GROMACS .gro file of C-alpha atoms in nm:
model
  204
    1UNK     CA    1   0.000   0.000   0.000
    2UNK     CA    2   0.144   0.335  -0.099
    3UNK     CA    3   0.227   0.575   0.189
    4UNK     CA    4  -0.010   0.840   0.309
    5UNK     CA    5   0.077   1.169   0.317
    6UNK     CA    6  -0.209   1.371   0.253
    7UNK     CA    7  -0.521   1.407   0.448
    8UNK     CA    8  -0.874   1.538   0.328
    9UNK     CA    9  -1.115   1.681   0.562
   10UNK     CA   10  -1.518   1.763   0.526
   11UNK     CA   11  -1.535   2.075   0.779
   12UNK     CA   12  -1.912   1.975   0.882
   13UNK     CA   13  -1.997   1.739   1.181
   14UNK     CA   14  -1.625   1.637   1.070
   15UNK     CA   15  -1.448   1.950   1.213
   16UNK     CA   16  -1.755   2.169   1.400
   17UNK     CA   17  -2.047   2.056   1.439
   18UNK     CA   18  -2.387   2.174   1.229
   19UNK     CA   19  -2.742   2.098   1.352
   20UNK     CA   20  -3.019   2.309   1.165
   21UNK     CA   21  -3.215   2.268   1.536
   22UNK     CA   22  -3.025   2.447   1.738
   23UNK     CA   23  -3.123   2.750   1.588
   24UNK     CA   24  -3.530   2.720   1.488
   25UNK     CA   25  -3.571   2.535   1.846
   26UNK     CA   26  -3.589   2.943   1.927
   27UNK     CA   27  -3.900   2.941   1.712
   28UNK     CA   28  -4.071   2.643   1.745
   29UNK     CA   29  -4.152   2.423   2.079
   30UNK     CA   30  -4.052   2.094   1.946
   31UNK     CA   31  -3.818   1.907   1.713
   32UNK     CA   32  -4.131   1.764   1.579
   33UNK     CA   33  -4.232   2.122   1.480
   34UNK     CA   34  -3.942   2.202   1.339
   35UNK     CA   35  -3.944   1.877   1.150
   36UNK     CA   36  -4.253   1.997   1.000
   37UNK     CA   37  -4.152   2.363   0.936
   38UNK     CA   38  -3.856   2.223   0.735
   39UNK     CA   39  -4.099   1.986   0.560
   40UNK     CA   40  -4.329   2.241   0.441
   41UNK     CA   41  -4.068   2.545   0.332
   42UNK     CA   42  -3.830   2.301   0.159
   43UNK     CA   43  -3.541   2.467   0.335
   44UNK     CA   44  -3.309   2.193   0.346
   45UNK     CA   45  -3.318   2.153  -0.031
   46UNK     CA   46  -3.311   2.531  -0.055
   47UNK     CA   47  -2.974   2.497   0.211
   48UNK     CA   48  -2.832   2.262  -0.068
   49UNK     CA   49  -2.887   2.582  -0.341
   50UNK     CA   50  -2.685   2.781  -0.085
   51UNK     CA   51  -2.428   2.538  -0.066
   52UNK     CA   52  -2.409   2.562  -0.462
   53UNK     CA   53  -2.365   2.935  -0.454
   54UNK     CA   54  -2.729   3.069  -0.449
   55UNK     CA   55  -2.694   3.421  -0.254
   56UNK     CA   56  -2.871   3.359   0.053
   57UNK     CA   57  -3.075   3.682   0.028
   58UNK     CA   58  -3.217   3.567  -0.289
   59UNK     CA   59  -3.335   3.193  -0.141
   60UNK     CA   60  -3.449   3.325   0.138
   61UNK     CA   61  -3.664   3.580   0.030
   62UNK     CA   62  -3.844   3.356  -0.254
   63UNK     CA   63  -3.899   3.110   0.028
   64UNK     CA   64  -4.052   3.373   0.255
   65UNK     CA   65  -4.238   3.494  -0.002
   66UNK     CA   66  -4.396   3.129  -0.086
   67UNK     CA   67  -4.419   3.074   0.339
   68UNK     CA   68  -4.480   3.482   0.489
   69UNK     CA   69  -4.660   3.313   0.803
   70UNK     CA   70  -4.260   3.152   0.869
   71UNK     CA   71  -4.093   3.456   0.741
   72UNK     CA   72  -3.957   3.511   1.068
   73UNK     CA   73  -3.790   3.183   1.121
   74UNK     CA   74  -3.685   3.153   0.726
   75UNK     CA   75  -3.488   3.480   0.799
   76UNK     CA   76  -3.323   3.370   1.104
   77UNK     CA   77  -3.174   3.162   0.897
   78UNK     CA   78  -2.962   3.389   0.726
   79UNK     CA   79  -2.942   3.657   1.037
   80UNK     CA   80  -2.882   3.424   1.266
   81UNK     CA   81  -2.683   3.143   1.088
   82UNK     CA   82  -2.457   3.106   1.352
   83UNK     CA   83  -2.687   2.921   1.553
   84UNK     CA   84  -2.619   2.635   1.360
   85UNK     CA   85  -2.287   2.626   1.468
   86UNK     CA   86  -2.261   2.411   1.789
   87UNK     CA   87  -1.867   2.432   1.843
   88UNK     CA   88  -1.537   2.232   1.737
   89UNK     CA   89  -1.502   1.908   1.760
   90UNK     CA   90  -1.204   1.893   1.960
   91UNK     CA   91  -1.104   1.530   1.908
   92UNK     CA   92  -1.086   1.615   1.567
   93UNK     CA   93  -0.910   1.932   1.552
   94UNK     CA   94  -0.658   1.789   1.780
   95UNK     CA   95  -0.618   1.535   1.486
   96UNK     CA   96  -0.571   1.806   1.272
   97UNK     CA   97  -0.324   1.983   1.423
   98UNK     CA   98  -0.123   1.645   1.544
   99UNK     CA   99  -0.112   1.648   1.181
  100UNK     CA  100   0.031   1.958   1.052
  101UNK     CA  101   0.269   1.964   1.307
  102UNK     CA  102   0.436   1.639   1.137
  103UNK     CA  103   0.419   1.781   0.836
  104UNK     CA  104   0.144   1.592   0.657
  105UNK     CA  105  -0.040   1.786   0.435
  106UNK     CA  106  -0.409   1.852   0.499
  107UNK     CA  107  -0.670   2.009   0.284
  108UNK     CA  108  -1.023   2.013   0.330
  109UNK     CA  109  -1.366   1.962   0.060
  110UNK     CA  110  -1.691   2.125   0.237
  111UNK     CA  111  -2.009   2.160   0.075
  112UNK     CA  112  -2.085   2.487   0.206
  113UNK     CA  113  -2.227   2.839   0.116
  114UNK     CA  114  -1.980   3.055  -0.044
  115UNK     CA  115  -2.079   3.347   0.193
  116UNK     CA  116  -2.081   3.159   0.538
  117UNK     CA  117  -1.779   2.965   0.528
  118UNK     CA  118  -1.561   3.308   0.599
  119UNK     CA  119  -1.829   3.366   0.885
  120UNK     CA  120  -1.715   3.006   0.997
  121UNK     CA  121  -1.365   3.077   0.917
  122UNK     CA  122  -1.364   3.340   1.216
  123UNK     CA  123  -1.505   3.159   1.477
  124UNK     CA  124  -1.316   2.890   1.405
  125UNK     CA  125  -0.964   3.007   1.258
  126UNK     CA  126  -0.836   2.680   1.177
  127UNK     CA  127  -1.065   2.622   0.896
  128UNK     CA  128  -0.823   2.874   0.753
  129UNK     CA  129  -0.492   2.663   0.830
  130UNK     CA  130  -0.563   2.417   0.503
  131UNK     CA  131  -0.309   2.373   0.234
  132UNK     CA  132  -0.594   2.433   0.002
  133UNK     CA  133  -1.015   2.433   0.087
  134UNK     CA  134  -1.235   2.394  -0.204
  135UNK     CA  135  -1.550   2.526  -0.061
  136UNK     CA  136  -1.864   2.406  -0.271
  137UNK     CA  137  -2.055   2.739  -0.315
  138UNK     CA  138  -1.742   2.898  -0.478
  139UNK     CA  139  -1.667   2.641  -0.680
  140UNK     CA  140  -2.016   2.523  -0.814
  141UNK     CA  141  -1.974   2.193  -0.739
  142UNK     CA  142  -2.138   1.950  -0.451
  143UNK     CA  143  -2.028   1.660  -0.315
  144UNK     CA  144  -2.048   1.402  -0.383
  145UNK     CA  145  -2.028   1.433  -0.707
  146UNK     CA  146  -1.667   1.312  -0.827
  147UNK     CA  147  -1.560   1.678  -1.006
  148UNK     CA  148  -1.549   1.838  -0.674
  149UNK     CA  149  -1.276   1.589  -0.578
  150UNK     CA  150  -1.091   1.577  -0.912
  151UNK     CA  151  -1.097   1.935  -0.869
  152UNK     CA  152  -0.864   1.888  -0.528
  153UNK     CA  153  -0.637   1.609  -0.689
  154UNK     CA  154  -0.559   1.803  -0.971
  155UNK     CA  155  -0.477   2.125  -0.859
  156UNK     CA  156  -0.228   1.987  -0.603
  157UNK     CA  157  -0.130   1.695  -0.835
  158UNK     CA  158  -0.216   1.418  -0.536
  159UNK     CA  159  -0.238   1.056  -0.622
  160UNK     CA  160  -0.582   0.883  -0.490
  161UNK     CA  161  -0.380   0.597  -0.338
  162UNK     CA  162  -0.151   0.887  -0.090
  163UNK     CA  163  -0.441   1.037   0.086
  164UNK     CA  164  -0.684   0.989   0.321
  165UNK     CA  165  -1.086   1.137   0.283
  166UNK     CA  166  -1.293   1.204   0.649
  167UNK     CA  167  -1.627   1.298   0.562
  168UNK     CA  168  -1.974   1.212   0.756
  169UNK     CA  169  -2.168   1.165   0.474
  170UNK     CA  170  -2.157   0.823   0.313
  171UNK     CA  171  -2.237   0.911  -0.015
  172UNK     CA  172  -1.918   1.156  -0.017
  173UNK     CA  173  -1.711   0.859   0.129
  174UNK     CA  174  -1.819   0.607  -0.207
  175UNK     CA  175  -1.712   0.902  -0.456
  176UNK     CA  176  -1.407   0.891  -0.246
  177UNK     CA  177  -1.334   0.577  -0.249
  178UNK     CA  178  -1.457   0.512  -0.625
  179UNK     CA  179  -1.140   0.774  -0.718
  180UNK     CA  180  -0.898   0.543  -0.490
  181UNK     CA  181  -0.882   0.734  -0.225
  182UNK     CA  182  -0.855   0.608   0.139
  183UNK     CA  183  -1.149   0.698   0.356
  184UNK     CA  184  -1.278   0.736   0.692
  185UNK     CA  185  -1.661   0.796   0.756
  186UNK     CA  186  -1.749   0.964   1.032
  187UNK     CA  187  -2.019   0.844   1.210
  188UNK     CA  188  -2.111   0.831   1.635
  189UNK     CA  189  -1.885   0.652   1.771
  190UNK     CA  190  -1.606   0.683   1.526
  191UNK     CA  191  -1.222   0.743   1.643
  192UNK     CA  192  -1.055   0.946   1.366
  193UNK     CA  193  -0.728   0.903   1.512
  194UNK     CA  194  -0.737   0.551   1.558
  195UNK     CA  195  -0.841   0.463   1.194
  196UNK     CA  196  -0.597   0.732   1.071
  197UNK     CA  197  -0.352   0.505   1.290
  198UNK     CA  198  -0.457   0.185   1.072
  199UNK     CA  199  -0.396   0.309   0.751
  200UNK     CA  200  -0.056   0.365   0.853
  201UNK     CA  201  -0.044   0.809   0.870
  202UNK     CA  202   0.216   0.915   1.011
  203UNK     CA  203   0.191   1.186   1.283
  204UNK     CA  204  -0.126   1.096   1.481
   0.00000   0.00000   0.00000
């Protein structure tokens, strides 16, 4: 197996972690509410848009416009984004950090919006401490779809079988691993550092 050298991270529930609840459970008295509020205004496809690079002024106001008696809580959304945000994920970061102190390379693919991610890059400055970030809404492209990756490997000329992809979502981890990269889903429960360990990376 070739050596690892290069490491790939997602940034959400990977890095910091993202729950949609934490903000609207300021607007509505249940998770079963809110369940329903996100059922009826469509906002977590609409989220996707943003994460493609639809402005979030634009997406927000069609969707209040379609749902006035939410406007409220659609516009939180944008004003109070931050919400979402529920802190680092220390284990992680400490990864991270174990591994740019050895010298390994890291870089990171997020699907995010275009005009949060510097919001995000502020509260949490070592977002900003990647070799390279492709972020999706500046780029036009989502994971998973396999030109968002190519678009990594290619610019900084790294060989599928040298580096490593975290990522919660599975979908994003079979792209991943169709290209021949290594990967490492993220899901409860799961010890980065240990299955970095396995594969042999060098500086955790």
């Amino acid at each position: 197996m070739a050596a690892i050298d290069t490491v790939i991270f997602d940034v959400g529930n990977v890095l910091i972690r993202w729950d949609m609840y934490a903000l609207f459970r300021d607007y509505f008295e249940t998770d079963a509410a809110i369940a329903a509020f996100l059922e009826e205004t469509g906002l977590q496809a609409e989220n996707i848009e943003f994460d493609r690079g639809k402005p979030f002024a634009v997406g927000v106001a069609e969707l209040s416009a379609r749902f006035p008696h939410h406007a409220r809580a659609l516009h939180a959304f944008d004003t109070r984004w931050t919400n979402c945000l529920g802190g680092a994920i220390d284990g992680t970061v400490a990864v991270l950090r174990d591994l740019q102190r050895a010298g390994v390379t890291t870089h990171a693919i997020t699907n995010f919006s275009a005009e949060k991610f510097p919001v995000a890059c502020r509260l949490f400055p070592f977002l900003l401490t990647f070799e390279e970030t492709i972020v999706s809404g500046s780029v036009k492209l989502l994971k998973p779809d396999p030109a968002i990756f190519k678009l990594l490997l290619d610019r900084r000329n790294i060989a599928p079988a040298s580096a490593v992809f975290i990522d919660d979502s599975a979908a994003n981890i079979v792209t991943a691993r169709a290209l021949g990269l290594h990967a490492v889903h993220v899901t409860a429960g799961t010890d980065v550092r240990a299955s970095l360990q396995a594969l042999g990376v060098r500086g955790v």
